[in-house]
mmCIF file of C-alpha atoms and ligand atoms in Angstrom:
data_model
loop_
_atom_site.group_PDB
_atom_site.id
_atom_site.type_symbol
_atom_site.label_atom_id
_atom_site.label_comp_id
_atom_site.label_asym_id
_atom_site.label_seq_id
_atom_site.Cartn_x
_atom_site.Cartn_y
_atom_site.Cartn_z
ATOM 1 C CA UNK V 26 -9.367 -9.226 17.747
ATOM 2 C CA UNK V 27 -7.443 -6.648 19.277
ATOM 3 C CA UNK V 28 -5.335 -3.949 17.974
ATOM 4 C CA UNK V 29 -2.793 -2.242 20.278
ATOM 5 C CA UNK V 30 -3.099 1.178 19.030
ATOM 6 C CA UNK V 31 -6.090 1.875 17.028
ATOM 7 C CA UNK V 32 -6.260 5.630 15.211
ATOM 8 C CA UNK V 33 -9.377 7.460 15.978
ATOM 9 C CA UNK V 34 -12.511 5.605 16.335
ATOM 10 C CA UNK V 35 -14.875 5.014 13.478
ATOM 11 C CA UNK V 36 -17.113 7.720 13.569
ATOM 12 C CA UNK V 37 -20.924 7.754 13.150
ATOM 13 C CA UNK V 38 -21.425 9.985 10.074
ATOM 14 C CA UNK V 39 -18.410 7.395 8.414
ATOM 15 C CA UNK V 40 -20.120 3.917 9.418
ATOM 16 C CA UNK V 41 -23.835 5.172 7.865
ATOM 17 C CA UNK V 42 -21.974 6.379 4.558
ATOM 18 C CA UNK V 43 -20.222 3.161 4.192
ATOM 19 C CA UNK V 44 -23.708 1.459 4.475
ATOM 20 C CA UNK V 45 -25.439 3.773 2.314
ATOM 21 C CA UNK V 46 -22.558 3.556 0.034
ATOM 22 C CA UNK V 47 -22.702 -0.191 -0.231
ATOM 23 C CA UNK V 48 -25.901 0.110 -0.869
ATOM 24 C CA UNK V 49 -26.027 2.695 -3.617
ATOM 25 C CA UNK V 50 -22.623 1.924 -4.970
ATOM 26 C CA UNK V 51 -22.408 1.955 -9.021
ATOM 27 C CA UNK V 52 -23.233 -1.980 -10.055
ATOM 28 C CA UNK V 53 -25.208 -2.414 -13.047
ATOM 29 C CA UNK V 54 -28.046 -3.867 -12.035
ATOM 30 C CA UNK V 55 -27.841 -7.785 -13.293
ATOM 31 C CA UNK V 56 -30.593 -10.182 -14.701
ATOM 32 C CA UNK V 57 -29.312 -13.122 -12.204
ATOM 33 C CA UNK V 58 -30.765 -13.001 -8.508
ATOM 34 C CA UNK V 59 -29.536 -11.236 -5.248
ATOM 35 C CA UNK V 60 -25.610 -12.569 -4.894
ATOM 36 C CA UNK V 61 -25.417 -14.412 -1.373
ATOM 37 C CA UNK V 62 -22.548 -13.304 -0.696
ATOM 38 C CA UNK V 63 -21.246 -9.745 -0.463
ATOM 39 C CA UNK V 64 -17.492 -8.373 -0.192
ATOM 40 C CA UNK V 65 -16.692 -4.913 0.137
ATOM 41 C CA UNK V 66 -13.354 -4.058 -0.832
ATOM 42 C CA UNK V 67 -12.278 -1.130 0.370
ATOM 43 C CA UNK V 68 -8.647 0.860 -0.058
ATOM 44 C CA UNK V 69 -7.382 4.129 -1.094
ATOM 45 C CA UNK V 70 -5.803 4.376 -4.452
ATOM 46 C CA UNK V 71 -7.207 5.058 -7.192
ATOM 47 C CA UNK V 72 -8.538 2.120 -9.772
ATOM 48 C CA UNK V 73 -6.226 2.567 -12.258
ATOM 49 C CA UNK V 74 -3.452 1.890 -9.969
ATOM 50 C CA UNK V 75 -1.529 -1.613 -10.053
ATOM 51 C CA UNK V 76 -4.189 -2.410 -7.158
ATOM 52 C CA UNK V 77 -6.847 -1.023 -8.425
ATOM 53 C CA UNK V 78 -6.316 -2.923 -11.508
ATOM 54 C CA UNK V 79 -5.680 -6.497 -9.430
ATOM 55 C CA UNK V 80 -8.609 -5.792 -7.272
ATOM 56 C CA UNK V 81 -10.791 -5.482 -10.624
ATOM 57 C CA UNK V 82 -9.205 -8.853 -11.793
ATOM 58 C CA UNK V 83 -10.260 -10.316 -8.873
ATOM 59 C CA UNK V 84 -13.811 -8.760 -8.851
ATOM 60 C CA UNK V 85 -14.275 -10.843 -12.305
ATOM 61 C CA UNK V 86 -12.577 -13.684 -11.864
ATOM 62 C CA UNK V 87 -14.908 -14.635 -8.369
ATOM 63 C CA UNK V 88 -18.278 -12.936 -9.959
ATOM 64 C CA UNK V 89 -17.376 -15.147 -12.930
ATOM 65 C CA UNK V 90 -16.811 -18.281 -11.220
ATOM 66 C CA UNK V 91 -18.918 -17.785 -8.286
ATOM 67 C CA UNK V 92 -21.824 -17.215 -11.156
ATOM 68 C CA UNK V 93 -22.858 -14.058 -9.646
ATOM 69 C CA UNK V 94 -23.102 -15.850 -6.039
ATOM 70 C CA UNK V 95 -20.490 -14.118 -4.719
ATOM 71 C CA UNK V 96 -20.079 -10.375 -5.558
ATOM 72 C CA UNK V 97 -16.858 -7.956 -4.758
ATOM 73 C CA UNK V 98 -17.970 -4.292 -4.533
ATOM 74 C CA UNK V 99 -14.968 -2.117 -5.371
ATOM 75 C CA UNK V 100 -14.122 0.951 -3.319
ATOM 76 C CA UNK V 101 -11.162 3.040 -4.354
ATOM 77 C CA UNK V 102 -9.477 6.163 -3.845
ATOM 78 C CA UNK V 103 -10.990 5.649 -0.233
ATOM 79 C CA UNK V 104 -14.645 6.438 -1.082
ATOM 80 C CA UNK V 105 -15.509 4.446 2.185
ATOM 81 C CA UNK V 106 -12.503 5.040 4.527
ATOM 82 C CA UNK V 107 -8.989 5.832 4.398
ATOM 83 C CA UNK V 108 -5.703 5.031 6.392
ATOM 84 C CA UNK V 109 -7.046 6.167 9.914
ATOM 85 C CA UNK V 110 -10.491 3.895 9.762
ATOM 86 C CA UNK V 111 -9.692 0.417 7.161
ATOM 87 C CA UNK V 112 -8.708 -1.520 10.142
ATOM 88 C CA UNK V 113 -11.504 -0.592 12.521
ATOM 89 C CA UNK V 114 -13.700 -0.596 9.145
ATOM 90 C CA UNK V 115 -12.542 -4.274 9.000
ATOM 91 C CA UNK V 116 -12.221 -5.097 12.143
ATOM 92 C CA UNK V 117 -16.022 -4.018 12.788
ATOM 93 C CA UNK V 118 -17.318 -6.266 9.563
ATOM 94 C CA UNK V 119 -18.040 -2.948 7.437
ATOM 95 C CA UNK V 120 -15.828 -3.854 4.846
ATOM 96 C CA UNK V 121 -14.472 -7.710 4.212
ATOM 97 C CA UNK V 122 -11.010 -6.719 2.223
ATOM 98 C CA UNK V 123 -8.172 -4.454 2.324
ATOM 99 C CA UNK V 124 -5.134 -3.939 0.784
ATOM 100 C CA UNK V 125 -2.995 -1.458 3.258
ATOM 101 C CA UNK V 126 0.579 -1.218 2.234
ATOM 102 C CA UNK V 127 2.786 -2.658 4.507
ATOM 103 C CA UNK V 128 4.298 0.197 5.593
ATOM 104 C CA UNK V 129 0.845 0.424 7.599
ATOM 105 C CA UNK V 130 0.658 -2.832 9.446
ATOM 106 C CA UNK V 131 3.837 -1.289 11.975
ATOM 107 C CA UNK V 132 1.286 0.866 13.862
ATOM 108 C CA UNK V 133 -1.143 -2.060 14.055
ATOM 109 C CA UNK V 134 1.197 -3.912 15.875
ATOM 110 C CA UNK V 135 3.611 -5.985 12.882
ATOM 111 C CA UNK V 136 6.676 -4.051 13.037
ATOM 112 C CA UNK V 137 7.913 -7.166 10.866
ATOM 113 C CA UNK V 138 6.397 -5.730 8.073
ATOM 114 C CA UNK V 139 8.205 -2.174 8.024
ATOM 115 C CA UNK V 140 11.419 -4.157 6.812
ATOM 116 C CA UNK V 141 10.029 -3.523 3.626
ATOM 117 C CA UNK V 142 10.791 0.270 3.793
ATOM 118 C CA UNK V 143 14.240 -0.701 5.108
ATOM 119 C CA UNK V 144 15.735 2.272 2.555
ATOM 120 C CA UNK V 145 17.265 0.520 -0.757
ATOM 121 C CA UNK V 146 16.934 -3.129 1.070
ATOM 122 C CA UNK V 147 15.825 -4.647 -2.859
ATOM 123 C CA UNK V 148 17.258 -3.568 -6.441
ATOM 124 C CA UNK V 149 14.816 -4.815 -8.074
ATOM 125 C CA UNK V 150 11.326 -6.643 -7.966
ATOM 126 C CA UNK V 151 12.423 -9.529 -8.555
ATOM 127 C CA UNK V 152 14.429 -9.553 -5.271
ATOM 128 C CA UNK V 153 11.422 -8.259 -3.397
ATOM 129 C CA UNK V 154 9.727 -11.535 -4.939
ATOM 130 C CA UNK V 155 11.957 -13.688 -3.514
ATOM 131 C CA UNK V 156 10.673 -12.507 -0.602
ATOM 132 C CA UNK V 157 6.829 -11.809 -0.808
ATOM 133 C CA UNK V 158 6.667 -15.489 -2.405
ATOM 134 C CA UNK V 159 9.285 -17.220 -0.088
ATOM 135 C CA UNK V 160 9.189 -18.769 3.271
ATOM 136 C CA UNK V 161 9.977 -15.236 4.558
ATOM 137 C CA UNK V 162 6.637 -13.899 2.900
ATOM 138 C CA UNK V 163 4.392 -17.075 3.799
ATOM 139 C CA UNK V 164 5.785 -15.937 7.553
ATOM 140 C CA UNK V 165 4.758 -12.308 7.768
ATOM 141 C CA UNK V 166 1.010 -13.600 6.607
ATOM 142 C CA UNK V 167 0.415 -16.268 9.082
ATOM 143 C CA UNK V 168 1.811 -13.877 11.822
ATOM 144 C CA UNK V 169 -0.713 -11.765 10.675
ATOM 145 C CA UNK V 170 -3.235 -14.160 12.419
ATOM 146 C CA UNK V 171 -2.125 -12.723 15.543
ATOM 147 C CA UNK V 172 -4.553 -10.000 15.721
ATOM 148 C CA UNK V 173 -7.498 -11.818 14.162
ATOM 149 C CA UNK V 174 -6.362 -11.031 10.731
ATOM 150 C CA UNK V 175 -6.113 -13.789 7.421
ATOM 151 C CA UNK V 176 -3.270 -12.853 4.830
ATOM 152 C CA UNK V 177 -4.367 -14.115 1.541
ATOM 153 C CA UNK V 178 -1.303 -12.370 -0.555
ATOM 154 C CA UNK V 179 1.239 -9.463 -1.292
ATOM 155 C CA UNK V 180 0.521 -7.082 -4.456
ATOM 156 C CA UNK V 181 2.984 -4.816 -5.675
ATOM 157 C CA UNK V 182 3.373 -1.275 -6.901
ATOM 158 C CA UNK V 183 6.837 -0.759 -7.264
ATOM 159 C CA UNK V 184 9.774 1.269 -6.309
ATOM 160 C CA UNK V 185 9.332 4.596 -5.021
ATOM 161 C CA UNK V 186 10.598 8.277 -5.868
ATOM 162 C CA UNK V 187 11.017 11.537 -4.103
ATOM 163 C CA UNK V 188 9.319 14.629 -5.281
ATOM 164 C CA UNK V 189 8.933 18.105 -3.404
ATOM 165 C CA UNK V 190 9.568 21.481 -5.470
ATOM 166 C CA UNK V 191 13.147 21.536 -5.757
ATOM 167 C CA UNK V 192 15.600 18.362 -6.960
ATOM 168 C CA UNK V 193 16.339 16.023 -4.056
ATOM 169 C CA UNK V 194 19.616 14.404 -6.020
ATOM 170 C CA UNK V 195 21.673 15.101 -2.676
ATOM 171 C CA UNK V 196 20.796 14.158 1.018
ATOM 172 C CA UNK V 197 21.703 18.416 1.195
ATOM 173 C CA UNK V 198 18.609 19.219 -0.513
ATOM 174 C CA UNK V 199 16.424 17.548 1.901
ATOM 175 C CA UNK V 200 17.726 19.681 4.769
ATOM 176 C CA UNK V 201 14.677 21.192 6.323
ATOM 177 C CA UNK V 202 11.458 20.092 4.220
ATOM 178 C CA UNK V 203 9.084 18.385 5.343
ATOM 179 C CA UNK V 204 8.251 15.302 3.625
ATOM 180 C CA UNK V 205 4.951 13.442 4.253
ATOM 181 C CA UNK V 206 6.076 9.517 5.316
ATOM 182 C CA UNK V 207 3.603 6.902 5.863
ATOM 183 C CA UNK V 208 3.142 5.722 9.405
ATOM 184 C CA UNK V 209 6.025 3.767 9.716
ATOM 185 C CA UNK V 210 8.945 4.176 12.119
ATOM 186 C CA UNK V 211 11.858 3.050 9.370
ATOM 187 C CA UNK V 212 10.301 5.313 6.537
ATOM 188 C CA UNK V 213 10.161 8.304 9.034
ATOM 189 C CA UNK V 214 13.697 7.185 10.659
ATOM 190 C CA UNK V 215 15.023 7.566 6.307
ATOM 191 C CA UNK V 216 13.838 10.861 6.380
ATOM 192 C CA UNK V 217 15.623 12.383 9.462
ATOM 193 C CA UNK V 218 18.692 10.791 8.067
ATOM 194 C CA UNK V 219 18.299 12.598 4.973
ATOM 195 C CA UNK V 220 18.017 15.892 6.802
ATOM 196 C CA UNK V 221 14.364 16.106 6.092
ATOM 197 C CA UNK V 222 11.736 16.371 8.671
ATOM 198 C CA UNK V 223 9.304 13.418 8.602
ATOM 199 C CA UNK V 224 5.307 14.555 8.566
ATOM 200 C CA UNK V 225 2.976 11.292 8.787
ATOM 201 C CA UNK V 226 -0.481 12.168 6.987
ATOM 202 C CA UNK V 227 -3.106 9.870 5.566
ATOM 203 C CA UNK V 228 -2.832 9.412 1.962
ATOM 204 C CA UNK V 229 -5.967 10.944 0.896
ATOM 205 C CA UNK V 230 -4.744 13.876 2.681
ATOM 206 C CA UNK V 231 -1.505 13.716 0.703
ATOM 207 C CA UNK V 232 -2.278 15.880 -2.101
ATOM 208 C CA UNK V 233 -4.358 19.116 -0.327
ATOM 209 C CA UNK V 234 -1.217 19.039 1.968
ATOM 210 C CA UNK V 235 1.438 19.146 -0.829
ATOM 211 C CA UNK V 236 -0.652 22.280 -2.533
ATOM 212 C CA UNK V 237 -1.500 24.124 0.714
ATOM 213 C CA UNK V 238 2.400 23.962 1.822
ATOM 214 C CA UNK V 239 1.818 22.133 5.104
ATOM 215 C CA UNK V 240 3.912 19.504 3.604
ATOM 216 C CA UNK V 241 6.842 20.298 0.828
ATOM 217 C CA UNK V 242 7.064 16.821 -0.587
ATOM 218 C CA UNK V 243 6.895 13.180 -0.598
ATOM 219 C CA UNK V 244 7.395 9.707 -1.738
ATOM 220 C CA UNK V 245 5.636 7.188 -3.740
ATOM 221 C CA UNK V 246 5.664 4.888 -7.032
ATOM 222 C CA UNK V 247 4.827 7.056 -10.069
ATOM 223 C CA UNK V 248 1.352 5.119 -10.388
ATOM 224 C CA UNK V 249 0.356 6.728 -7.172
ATOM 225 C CA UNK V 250 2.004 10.395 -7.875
ATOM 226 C CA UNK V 251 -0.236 10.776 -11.139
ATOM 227 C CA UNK V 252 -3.542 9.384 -10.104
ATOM 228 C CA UNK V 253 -3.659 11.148 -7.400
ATOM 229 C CA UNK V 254 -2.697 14.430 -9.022
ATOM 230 C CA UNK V 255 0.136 15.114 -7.330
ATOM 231 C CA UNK V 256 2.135 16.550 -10.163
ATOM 232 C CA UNK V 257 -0.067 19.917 -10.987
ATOM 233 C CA UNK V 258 1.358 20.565 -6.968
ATOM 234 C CA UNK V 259 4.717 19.137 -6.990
ATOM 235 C CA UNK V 260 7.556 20.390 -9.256
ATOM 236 C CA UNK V 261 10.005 18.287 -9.200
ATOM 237 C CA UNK V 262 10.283 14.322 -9.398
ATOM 238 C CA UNK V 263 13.398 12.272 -8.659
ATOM 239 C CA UNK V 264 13.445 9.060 -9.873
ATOM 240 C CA UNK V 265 15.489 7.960 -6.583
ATOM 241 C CA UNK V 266 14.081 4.104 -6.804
ATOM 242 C CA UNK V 267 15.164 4.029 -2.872
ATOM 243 C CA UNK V 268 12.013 2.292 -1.113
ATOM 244 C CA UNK V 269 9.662 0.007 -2.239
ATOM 245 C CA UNK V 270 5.905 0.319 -1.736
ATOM 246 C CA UNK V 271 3.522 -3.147 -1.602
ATOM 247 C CA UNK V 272 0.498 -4.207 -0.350
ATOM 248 C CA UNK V 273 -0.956 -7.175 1.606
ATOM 249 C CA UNK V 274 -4.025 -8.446 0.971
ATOM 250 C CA UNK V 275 -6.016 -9.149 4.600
ATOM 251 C CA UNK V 276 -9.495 -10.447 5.574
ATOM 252 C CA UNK V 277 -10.703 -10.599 9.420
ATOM 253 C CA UNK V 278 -10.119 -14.037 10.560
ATOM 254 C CA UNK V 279 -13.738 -14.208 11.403
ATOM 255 C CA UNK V 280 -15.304 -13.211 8.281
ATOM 256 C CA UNK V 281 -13.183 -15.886 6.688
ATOM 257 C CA UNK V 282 -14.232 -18.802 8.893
ATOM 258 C CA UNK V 283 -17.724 -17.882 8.548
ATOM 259 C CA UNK V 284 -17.368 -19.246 4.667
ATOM 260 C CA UNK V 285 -18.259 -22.685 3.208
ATOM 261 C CA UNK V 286 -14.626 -23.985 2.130
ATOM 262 C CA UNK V 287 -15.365 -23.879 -1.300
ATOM 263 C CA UNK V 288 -15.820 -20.199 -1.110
ATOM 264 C CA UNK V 289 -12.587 -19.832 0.543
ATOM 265 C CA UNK V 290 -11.333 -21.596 -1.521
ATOM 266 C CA UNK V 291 -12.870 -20.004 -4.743
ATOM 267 C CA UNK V 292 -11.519 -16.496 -3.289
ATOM 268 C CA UNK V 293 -8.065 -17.353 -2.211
ATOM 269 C CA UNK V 294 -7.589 -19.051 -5.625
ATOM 270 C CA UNK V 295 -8.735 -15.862 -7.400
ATOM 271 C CA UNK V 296 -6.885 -14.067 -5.288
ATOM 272 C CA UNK V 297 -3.595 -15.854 -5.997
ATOM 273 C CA UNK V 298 -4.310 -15.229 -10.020
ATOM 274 C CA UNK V 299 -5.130 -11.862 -9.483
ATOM 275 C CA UNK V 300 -1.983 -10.875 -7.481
ATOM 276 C CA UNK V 301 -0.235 -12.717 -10.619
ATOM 277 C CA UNK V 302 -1.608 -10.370 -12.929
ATOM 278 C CA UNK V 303 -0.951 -6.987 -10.778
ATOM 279 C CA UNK V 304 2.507 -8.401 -10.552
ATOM 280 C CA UNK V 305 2.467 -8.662 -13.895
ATOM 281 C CA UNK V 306 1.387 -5.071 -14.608
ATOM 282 C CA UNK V 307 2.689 -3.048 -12.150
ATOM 283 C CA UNK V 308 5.748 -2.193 -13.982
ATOM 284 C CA UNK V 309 4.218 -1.121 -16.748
ATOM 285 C CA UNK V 310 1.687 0.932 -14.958
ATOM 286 C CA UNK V 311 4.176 2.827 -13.595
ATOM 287 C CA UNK V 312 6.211 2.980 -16.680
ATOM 288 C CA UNK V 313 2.693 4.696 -18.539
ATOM 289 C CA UNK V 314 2.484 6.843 -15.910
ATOM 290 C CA UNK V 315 5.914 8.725 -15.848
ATOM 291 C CA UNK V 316 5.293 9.393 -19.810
ATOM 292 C CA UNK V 317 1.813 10.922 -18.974
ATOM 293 C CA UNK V 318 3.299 12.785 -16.845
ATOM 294 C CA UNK V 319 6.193 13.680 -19.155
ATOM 295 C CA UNK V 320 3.242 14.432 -21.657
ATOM 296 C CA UNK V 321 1.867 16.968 -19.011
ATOM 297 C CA UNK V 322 4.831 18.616 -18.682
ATOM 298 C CA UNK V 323 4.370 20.128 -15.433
ATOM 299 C CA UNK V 324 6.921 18.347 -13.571
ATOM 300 C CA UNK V 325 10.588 18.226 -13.923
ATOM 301 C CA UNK V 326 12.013 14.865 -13.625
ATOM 302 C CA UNK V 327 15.428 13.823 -12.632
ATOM 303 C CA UNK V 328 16.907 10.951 -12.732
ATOM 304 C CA UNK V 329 20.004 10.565 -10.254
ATOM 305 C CA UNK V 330 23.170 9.700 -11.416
ATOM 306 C CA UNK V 331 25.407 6.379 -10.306
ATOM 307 C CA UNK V 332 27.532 8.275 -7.816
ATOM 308 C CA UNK V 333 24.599 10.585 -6.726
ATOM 309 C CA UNK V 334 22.121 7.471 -5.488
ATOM 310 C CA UNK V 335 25.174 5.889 -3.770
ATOM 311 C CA UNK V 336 24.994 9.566 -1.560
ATOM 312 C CA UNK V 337 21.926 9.112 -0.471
ATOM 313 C CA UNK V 338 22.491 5.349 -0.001
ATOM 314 C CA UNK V 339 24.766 5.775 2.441
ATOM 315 C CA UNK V 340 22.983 8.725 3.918
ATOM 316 C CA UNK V 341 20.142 6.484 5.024
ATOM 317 C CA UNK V 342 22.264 2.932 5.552
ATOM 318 C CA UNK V 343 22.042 3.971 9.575
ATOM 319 C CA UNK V 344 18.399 3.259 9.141
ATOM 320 C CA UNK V 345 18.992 -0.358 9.050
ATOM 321 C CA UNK V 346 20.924 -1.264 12.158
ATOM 322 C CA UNK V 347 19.019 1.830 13.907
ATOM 323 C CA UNK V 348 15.387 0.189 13.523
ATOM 324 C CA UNK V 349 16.905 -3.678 13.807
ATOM 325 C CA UNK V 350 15.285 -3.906 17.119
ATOM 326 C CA UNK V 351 12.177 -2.594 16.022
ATOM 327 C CA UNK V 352 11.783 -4.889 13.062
ATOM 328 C CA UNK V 353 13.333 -7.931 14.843
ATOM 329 C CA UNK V 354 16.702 -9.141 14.765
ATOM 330 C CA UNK V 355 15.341 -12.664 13.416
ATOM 331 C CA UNK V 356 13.759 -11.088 10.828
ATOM 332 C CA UNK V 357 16.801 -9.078 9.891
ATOM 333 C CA UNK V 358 19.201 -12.034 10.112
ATOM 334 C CA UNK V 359 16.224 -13.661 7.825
ATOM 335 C CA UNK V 360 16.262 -11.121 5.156
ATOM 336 C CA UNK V 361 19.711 -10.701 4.752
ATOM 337 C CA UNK V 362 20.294 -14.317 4.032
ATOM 338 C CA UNK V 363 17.331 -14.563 1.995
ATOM 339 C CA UNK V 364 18.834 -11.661 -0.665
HETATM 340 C C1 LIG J 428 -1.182 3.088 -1.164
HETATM 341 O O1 LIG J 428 -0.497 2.924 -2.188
HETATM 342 O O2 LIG J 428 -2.072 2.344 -0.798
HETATM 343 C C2 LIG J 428 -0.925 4.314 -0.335
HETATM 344 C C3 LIG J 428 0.507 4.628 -0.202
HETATM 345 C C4 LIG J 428 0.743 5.819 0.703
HETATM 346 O O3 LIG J 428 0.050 6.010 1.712
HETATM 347 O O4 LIG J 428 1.688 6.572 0.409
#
């Protein structure tokens, strides 16, 4: 498998944790014998997250019909690595899973994928399902085969929202901050057109950034601002809805051939129920956390009006023709006759 432009290399110190961490990690020791088969999941959020809560479903549902022969060790909140080391991780058989959000498979070489950030592209989830679970979606994952990679599905977290220390209800307050973007050309390319200038960090390095001031804010579901704390460091949340964040669910091609059949097939089916249920729930995840966080208090939160989203709608609808090429003009064409 090759990836055209890998992040730093794995480092020692990282690759001994992981196996010491696999090895130590916090499973109740069970009465039934050593599982055969072992699969590390590995990704960044935190487990109460809508994919934290579908890789959990999907921990019980194989453990359960696997009869403890196949066990899925959970990682979260990127315990084992984070946005700079998954792939290698995966790529290197250290970890078997990963759920990176699509905005991160541009870098890897899928620019396909970033037309999910394409600003306001879906109005609601069930648009974006049309696509995930469409010919469109079935596409992206078998392309994904190009660089030794299996797609087994797409989980969702939802829509995002801006948040710095000020409102951002007008593409004028975004003049000069510096906003923290994903690495992905079309989210940094919404930025710039907003006036804002685009910063791309890991997301475990999200939150020390936002509180030490080397960024001034960001974007992400609501799910993702509260877990991760982002609210004692962030003033102000803007419930712009302009971007949608997802995930795809990818093993290495030749992990997955090394299985007997029925334990591909045993995962992929529990896979396929499990991304049904974090569909299911990722709505109301992020619906429980914007009233904790209206319980904490600490954050403003503003909801744009009609006429103030349609600003900042057509303050980023450049972005679309602007990254065509990048995304692919097939895939465009594609998209815009699927919605
Ligand atoms: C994730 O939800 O997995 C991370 C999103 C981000 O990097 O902003």
């Amino acid at each position: 498998m090759s990836f055209p432009s890998w992040p730093a290399p794995l480092d020692r110190r990282r690759w001994l944790h992981s196996v010491a961490a696999a090895t130590l990690t916090t499973r109740v020791a069970k009465a039934s014998p050593r599982p055969a088969l072992t699969i590390r999941f590995s990704h960044v959020v935190a487990e109460e997250t809508p994919k934290g809560l579908a890789v959990q479903r999907f921990q019980a549902l194989v453990e359960q019909r696997s009869d403890g022969r196949i066990e899925v060790l959970h990682y979260p909140g990127a315990q084992l690595y984070g946005d700079q080391d998954e792939m290698q991780a995966l790529q290197l058989g250290a970890v078997e899973m990963l759920a990176p959000s699509l905005s991160k498979f541009g870098r890897i070489g899928f620019p396909e994928f970033e037309l999910f950030d394409l600003p306001f592209l879906f109005n609601d989830a069930r648009e974006v399902r049309r696509i995930t679970e469409g010919a469109i979606g079935r596409r992206l994952l078998k392309g994904l085969s190009r660089h030794g990679l299996v797609g087994l599905g797409f989980f969702d977290n939802g829509f995002k929202q801006m948040s710095a220390n000020r409102p951002l209800l007008a593409p004028a307050d975004f003049k000069g901050l510096r906003m923290r973007v994903q690495a992905s050309r079309v989210i940094a390319a919404q930025m710039r057109a907003l006036g804002a200038q685009p910063v791309n960090l890991g997301f475990s390095e999200t939150r020390r950034a936002l509180a030490n001031g080397v960024v001034d804010g960001t974007e992400n579901p609501v799910s993702n601002f509260w877990t991760q704390g982002m609210h004692e460091v962030q003033s102000d949340l803007t419930l712009t809805q302009h971007g949608y964040l997802g995930y795809a669910v990818i093993v290495n091609q030749r992990f997955w051939a090394s299985l007997a059949e029925g334990d591909r097939a045993l995962l992929a089916q529990a896979m396929h129920e499990a991304t049904d249920y974090g569909n299911q729930i990722s709505e109301a995840q992020n619906s429980k956390a914007l009233a904790a966080l209206r319980v904490a208090g600490t954050t403003r939160i503003h909801v744009p009006t009609g006429a103030q989203r349609a600003q900042l709608r057509r303050a980023v609808e450049s972005v679309h023709l602007a990254l065509e090429r990048r995304i692919g003009t097939a895939w465009m064409q594609a998209i815009r006759g699927a919605l």
